[in-house]
Coordinates of C-alpha atoms (C1' of nucleotides) in Angstrom, one line a residue:
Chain M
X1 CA -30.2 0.3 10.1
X2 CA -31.4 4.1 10.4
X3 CA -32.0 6.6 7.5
X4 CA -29.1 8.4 7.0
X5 CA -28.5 11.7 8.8
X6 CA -29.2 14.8 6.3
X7 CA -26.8 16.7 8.1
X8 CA -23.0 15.5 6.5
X9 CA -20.4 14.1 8.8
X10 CA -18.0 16.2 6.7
X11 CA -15.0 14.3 8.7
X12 CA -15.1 10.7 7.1
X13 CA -16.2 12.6 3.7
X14 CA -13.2 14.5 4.2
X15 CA -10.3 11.8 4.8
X16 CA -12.2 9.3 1.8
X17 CA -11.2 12.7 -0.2
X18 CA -7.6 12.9 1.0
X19 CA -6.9 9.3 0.7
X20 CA -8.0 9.2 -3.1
X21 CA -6.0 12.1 -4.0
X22 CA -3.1 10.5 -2.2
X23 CA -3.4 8.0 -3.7
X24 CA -3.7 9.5 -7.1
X25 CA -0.4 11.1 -6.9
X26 CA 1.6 7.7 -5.5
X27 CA -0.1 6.5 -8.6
X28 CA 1.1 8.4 -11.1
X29 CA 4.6 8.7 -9.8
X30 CA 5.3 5.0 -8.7
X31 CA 2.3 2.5 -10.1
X32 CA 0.9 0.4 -8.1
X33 CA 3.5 -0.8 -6.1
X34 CA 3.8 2.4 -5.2
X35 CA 0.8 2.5 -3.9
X36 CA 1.3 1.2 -0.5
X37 CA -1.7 1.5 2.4
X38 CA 1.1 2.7 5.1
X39 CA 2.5 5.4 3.1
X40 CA -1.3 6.6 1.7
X41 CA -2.2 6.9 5.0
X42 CA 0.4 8.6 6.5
X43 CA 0.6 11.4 3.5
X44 CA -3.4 11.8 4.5
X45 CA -2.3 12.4 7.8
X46 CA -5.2 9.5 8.4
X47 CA -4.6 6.3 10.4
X48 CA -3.7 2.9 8.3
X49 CA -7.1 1.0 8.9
X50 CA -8.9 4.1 7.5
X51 CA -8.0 2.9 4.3
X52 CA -9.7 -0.8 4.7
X53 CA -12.5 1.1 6.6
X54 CA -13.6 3.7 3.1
X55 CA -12.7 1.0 0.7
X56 CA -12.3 -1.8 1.7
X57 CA -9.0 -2.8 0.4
X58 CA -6.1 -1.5 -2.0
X59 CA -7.5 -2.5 -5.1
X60 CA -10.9 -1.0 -4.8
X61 CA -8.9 2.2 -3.8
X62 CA -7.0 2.4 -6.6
X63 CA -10.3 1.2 -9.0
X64 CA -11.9 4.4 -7.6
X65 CA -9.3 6.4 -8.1
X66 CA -9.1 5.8 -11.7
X67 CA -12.7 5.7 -12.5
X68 CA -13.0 9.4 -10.7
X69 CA -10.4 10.2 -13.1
X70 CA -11.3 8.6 -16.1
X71 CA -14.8 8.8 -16.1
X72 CA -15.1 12.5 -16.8
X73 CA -13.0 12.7 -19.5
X74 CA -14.6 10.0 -21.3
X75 CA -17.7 11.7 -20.6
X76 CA -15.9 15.4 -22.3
X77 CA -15.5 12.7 -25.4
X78 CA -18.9 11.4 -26.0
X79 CA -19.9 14.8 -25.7
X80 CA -17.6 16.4 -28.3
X81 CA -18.2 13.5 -30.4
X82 CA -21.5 14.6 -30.8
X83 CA -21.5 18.0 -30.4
X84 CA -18.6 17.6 -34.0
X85 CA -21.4 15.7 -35.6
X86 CA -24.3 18.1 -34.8
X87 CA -22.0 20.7 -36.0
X88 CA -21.7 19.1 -39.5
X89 CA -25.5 17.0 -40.0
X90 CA -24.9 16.3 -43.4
X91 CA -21.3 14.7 -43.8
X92 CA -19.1 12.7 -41.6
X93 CA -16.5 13.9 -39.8
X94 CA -13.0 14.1 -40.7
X95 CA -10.3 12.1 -39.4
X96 CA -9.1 15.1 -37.6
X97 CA -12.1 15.4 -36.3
X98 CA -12.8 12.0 -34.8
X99 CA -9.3 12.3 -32.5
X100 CA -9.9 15.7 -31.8
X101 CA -12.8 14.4 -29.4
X102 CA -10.9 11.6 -28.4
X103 CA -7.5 13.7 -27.5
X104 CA -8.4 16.9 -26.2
X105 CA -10.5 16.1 -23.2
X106 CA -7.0 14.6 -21.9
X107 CA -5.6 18.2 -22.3
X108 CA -8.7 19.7 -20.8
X109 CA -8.5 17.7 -17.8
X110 CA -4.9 18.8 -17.0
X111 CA -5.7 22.7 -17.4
X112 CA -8.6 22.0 -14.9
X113 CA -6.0 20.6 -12.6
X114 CA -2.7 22.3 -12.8
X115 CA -2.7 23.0 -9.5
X116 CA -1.3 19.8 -8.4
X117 CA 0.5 19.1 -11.1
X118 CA -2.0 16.9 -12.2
X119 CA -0.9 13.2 -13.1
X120 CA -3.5 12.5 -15.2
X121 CA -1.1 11.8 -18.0
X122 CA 0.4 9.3 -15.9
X123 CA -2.5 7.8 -14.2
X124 CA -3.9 7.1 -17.8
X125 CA -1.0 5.1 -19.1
X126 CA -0.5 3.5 -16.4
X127 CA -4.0 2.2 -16.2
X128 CA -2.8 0.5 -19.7
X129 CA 0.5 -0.5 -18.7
X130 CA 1.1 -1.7 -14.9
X131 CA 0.9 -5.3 -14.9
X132 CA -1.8 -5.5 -12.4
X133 CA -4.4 -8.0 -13.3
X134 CA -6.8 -6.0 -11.2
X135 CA -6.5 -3.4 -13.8
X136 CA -7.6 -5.3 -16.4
X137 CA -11.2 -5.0 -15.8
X138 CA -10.4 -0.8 -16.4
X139 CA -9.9 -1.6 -19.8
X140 CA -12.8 -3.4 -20.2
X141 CA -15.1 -0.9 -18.5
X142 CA -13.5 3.0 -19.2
X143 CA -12.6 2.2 -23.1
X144 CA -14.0 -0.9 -24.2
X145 CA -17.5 1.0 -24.9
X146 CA -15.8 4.3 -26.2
X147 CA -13.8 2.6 -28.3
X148 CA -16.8 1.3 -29.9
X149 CA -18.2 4.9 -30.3
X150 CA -15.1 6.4 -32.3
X151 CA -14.5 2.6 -34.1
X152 CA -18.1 3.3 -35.5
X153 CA -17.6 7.0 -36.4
X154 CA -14.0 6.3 -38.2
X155 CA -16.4 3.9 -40.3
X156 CA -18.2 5.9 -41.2
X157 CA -16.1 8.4 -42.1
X158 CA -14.1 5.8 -44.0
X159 CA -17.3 3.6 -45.5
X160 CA -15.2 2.3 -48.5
X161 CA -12.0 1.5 -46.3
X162 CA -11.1 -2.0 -45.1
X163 CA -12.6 -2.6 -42.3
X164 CA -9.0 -4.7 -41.0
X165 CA -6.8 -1.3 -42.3
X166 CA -9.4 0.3 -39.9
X167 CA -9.4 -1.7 -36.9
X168 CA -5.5 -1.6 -37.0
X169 CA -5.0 1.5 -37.3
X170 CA -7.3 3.1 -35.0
X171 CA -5.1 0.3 -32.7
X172 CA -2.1 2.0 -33.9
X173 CA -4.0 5.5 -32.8
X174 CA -4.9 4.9 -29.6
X175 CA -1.8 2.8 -28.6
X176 CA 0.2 6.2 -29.6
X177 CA -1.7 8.4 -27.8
X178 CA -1.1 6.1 -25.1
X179 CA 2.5 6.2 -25.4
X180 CA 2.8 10.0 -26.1
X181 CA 0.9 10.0 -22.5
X182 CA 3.4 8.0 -20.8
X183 CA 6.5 9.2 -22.3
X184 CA 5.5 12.6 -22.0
X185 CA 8.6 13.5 -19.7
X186 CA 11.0 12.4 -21.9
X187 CA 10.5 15.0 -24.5
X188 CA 13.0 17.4 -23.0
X189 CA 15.7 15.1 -21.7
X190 CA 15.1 14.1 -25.5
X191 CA 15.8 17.4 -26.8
X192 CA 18.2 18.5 -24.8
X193 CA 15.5 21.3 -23.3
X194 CA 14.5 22.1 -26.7
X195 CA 11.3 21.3 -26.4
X196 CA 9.2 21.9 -23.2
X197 CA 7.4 18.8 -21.4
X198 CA 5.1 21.4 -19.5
X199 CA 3.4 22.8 -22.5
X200 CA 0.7 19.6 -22.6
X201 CA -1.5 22.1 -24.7
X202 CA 1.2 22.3 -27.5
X203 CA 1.5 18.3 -27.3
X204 CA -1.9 17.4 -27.1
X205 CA -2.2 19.5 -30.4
X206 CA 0.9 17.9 -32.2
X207 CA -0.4 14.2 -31.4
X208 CA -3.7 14.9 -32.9
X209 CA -2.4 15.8 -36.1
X210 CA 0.6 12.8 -35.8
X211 CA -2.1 10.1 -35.7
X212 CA -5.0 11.5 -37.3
X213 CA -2.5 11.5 -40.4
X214 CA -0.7 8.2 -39.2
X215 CA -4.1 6.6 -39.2
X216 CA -5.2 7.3 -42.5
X217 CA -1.6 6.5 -44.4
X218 CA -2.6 2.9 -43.3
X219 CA -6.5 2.8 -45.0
X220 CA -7.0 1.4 -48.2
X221 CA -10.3 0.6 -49.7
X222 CA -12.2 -2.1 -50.1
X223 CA -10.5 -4.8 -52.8
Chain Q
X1 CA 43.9 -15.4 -7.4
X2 CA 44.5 -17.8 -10.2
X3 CA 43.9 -17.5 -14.0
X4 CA 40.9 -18.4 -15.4
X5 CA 40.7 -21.8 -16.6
X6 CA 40.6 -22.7 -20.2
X7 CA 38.2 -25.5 -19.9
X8 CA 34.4 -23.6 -19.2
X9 CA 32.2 -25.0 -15.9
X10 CA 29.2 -25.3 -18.1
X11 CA 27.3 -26.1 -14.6
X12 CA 27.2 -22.8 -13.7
X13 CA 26.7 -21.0 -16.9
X14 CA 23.9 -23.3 -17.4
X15 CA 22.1 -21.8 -14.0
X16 CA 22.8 -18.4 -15.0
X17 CA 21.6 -18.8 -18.4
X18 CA 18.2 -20.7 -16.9
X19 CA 17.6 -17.8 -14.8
X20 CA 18.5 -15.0 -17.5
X21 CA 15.4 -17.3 -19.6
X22 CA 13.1 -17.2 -16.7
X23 CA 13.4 -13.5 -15.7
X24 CA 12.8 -12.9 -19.3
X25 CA 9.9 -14.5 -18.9
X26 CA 8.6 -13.2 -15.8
X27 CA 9.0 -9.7 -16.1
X28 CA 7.3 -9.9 -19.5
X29 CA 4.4 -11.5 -18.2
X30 CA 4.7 -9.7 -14.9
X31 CA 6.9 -6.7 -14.7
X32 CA 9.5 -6.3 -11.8
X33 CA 7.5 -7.1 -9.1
X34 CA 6.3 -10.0 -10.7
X35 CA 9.9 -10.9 -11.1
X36 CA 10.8 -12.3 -7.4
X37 CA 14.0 -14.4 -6.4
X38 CA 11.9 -17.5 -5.1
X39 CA 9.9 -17.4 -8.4
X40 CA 12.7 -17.3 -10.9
X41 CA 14.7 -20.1 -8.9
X42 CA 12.0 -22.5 -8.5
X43 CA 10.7 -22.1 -12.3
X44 CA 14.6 -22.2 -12.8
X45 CA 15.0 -25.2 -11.0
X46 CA 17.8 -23.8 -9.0
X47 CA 18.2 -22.9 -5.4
X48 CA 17.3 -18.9 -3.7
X49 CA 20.9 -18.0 -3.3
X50 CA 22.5 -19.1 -6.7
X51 CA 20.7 -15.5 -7.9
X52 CA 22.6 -13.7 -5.5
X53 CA 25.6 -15.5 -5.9
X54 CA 25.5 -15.2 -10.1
X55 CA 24.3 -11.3 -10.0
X56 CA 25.0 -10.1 -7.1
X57 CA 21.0 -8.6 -6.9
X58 CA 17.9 -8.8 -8.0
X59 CA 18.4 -5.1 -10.2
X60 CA 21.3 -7.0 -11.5
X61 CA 20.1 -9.4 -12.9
X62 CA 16.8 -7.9 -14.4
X63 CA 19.4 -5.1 -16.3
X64 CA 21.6 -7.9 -17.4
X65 CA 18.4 -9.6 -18.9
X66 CA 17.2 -6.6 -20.6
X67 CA 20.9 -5.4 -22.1
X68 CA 21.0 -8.8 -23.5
X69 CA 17.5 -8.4 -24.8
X70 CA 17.7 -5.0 -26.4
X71 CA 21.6 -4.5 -27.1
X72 CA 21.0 -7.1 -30.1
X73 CA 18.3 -5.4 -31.6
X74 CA 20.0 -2.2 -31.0
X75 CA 22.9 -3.3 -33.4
X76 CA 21.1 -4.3 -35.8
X77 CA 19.2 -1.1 -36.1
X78 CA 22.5 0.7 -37.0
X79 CA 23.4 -1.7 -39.0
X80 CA 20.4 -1.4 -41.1
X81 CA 20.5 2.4 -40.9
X82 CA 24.3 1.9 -42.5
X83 CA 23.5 0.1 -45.4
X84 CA 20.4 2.2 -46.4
X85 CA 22.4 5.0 -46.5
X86 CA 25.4 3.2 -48.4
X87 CA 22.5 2.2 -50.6
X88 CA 21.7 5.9 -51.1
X89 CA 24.9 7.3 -50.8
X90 CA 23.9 10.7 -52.9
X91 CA 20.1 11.4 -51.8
X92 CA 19.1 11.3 -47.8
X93 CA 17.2 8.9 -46.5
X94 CA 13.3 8.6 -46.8
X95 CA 11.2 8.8 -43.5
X96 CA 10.0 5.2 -44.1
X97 CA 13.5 4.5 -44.8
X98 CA 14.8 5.7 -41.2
X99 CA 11.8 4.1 -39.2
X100 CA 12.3 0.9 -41.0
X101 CA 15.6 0.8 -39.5
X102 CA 14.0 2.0 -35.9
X103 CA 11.0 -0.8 -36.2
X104 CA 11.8 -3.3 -38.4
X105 CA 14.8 -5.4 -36.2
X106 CA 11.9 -5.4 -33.7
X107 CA 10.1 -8.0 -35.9
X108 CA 13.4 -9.4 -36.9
X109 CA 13.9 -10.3 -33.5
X110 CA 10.7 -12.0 -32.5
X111 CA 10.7 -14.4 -35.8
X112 CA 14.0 -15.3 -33.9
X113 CA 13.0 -16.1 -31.0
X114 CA 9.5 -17.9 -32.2
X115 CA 10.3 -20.8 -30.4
X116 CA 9.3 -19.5 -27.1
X117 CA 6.3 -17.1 -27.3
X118 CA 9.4 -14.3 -27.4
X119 CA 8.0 -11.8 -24.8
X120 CA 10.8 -9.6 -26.3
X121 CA 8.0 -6.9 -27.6
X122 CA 6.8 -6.4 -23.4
X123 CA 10.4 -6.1 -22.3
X124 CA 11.5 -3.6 -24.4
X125 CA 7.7 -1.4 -23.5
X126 CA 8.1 -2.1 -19.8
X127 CA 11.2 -1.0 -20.0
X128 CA 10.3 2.3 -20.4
X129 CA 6.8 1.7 -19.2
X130 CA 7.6 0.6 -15.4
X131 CA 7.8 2.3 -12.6
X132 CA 11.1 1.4 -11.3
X133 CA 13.7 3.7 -10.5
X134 CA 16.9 1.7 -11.2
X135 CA 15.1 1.0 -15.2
X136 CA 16.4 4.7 -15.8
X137 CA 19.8 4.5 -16.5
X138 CA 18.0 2.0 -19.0
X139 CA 16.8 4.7 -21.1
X140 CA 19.8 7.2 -21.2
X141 CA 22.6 3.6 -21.9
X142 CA 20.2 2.1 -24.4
X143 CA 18.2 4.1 -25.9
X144 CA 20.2 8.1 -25.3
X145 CA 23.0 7.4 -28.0
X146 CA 20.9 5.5 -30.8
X147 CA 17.8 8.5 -30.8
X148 CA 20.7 10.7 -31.8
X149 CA 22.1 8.7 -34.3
X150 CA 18.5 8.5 -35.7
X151 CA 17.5 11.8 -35.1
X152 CA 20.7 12.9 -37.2
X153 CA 19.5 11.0 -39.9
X154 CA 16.4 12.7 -39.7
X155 CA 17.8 16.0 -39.8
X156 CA 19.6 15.1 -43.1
X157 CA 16.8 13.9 -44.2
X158 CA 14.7 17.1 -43.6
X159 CA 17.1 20.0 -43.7
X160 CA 13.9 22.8 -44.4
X161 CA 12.4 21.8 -41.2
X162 CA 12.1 23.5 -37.9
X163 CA 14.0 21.6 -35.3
X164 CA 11.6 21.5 -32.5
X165 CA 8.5 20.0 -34.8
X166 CA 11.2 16.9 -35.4
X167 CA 12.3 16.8 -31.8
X168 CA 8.3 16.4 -31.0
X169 CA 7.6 13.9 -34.2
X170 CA 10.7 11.7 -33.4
X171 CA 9.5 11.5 -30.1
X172 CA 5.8 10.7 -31.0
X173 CA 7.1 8.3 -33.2
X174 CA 9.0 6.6 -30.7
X175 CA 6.3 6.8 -27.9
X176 CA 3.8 5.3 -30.9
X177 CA 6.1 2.3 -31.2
X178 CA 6.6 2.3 -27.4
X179 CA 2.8 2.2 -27.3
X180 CA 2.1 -0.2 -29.9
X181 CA 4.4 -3.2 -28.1
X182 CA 2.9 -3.1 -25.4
X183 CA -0.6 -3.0 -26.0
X184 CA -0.1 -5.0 -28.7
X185 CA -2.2 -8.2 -27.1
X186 CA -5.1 -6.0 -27.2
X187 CA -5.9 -5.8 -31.1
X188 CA -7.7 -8.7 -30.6
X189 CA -9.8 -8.2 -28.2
X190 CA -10.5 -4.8 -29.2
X191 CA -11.3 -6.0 -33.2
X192 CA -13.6 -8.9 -31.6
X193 CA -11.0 -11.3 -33.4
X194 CA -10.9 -9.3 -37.0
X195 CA -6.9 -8.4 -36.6
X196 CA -4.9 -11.6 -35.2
X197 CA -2.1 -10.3 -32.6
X198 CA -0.2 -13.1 -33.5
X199 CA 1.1 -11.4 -37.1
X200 CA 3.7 -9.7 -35.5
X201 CA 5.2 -8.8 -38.7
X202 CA 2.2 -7.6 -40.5
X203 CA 1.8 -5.4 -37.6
X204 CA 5.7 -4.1 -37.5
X205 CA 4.9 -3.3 -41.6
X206 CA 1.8 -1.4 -40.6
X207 CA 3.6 0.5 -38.0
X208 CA 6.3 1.7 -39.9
X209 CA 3.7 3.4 -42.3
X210 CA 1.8 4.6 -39.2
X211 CA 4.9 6.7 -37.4
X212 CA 6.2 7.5 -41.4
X213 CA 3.3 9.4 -42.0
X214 CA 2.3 10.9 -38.9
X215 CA 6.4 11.6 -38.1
X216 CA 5.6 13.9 -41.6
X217 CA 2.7 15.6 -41.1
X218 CA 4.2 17.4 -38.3
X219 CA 7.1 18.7 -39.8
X220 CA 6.8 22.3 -41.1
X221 CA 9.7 24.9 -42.7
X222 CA 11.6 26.5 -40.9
X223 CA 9.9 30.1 -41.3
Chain O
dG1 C1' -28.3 12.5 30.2
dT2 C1' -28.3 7.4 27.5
dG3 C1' -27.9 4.8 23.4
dT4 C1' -26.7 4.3 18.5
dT5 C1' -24.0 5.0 14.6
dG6 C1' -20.1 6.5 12.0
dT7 C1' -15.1 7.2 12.3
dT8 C1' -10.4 6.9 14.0
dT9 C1' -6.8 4.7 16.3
dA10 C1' -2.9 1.5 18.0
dA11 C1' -1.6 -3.0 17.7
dA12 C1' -1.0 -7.3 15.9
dC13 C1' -1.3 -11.2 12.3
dG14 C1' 0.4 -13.9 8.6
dA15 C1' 2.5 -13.7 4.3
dT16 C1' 6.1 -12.5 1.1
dC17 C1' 9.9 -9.9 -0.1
dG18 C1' 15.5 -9.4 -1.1
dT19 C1' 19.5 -10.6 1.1
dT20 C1' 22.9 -13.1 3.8
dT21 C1' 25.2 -17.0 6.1
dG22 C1' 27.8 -21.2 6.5
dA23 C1' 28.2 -25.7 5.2
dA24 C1' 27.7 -29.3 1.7
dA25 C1' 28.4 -30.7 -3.1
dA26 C1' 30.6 -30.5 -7.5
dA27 C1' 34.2 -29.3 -10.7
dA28 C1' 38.9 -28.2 -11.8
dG29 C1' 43.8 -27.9 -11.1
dA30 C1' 47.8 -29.9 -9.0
Chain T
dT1 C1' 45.2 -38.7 -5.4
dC2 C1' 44.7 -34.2 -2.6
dT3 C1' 43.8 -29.3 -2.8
dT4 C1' 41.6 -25.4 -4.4
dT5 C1' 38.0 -23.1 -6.5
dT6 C1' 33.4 -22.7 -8.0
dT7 C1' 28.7 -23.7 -7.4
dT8 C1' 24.6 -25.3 -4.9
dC9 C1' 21.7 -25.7 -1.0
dA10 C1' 18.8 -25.2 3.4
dA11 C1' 17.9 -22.0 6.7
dA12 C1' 17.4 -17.8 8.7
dC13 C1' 17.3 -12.5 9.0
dG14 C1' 15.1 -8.1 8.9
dA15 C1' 11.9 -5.4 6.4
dT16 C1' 7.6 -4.4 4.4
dC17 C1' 3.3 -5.6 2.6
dG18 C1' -2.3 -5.9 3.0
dT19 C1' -5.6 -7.1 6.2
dT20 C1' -7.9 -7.6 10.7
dT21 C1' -9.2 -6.8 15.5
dA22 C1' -11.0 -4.5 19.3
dA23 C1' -11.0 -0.5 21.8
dA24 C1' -11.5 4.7 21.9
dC25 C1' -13.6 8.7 20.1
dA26 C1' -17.1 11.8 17.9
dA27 C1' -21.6 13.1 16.3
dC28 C1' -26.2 12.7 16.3
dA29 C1' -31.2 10.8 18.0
dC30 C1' -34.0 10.2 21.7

DNA sequence: GTGTTGTTTAAACGATCGTTTGAAAAAAGA
DNA sequence: TCTTTTTTCAAACGATCGTTTAAACAACAC
């Protein structure tokens, strides 16, 4: 076992890189079925036994995918969380405010990547969704924690609400934004082209108000 | 080619019917891939080849599982959205009238089908949820013709508002109630046992007030 | 140069998938 | 009863999957 070599070998750096994003973007369009190691490979223009080589198998693969994806954007959400409560010492925050730091990192995240159309939308919903008991342990790890964070600061932004109203509806919150997420390409089939699936600013802005305003219709106070 | 005999072979409609039950049961618990021929014909007590011989294919027989699964509810939505508005016949609906209609024959259905855990709530989510291409025409036959008899309603029911903010509501609330079946197992772990996920109904009730109010707050004059 | 380490490659393995075949068994009609 | 039709069954087919192996190749240390 020697020290490893300051100087990068760029090349296995390199096709690690290529297989992840490949793998992002069989992801998002087919799941993890999708996801297979022959066709990964061959879009990475990388041989098939790369892939056991960097990772070790598919499911780690994937696993890394996701938390490369995730991870940052739950990091933008802590962050605005507090940043909205230094911003405002004194009182809590609004409802609004809460789901603002929990939604808009999601837009941010595709603006920072709309150069490859970005399947962020997808890879997040389908991190909830795909019925791969692998996945399960993403749960646990990228939101179990958060959801913690914002279920605290909806408390006490809500201190004389019942705490069940609460629990449910931040549920109901989460599971929409969830849902918008995944169904996002449906709008304009939906609409007959009246409304544009590409403008993930506009919806990301819509869905804030729909359950910041869904979630509080469902809190009443304590009995 | 003879005519059909009066007197039913119940032999044969009793294998078909096992393996409709067990399909159900698989793809709730595991989605399509988790649906394979071997597994539904042993859990169905039945031989490989009597699916191919009683659907012709695999896609076959998961389509003819889900129309039977969702054309009931689907016909009872109408019906409910019929006699609300014969109930009303001078003033249009309410929102929470129209979602009732949407949601409520959700519930309906699982009290029905009680008897066996009624995975009826992950069917209708993975059917939009999944990744499988031949689940589209799912969407447009199931789900196409009733969002416009609903959207309609919510036209009448809103005749000041823009269009486009109800084509993005509508579909928010849809997506919500998308979202909430099928992560509806997670309340809870996620309320560390507080909200029971067995009260199906209390959380259909919830839910409706959920999409109501957040389907509203999005909704603006037409300027 | 030689040797070591990290990376890529072709080839094969065992397992599982959906589908098909042809004959046996069961049910229905005559 | 005998004939016909419907249903079941064991077996196999070809395809694809994730993983492993062992050899070839490349980059660095000495």
């Amino acid at each position: 076992m020697k020290v490893p070599s300051v100087q990068k070998r760029l090349n296995g750096q390199n096709t690690k890189a290529r297989l992840l994003q490949t793998t992002e973007i069989l992801f998002a369009a087919k799941g993890v079925a999708g996801v297979t190691m022959r066709g990964v490979a061959q879009r990475a223009n990388t041989n098939l036994a790369s892939v056991s080589y960097h990772f070790g198998s598919k499911e780690a693969m994937v696993l890394e995918m996701i938390k490369s994806k995730i991870e940052p954007i739950n990091a933008t959400r802590r962050k605005r969380l507090a940043q909205a409560k230094l911003k405002h010492p004194d009182n809590p925050l609004t409802t609004v405010q809460i789901f603002r730091a929990l939604i808009r990192p999601v837009g941010e995240q595709v603006e920072k990547e709309l150069r490859n159309q970005s399947g962020i939308l997808e890879i997040i919903s389908r991190s909830f969704t795909e019925p791969a008991s692998f996945l399960e342990k993403v749960h646990k790890r990228f939101f179990g924690e958060l959801s913690q964070v914002f279920m605290n600061e909806l408390k006490f932004a809500h201190p004389l609400a019942n705490e069940e109203d609460l629990y449910w509806n931040y549920h109901f919150a989460v599971s929409s934004m969830l849902g918008a997420l995944a169904q996002h390409k449906r709008i304009c089939d939906f609409s007959s082209g009246r409304c544009n699936e590409n403008s993930i600013q506009e919806m990301i802005e819509r869905l804030i108000i729909f359950v910041s305003q869904g979630f509080e219709a469902g809190i009443k106070n304590k009995k």
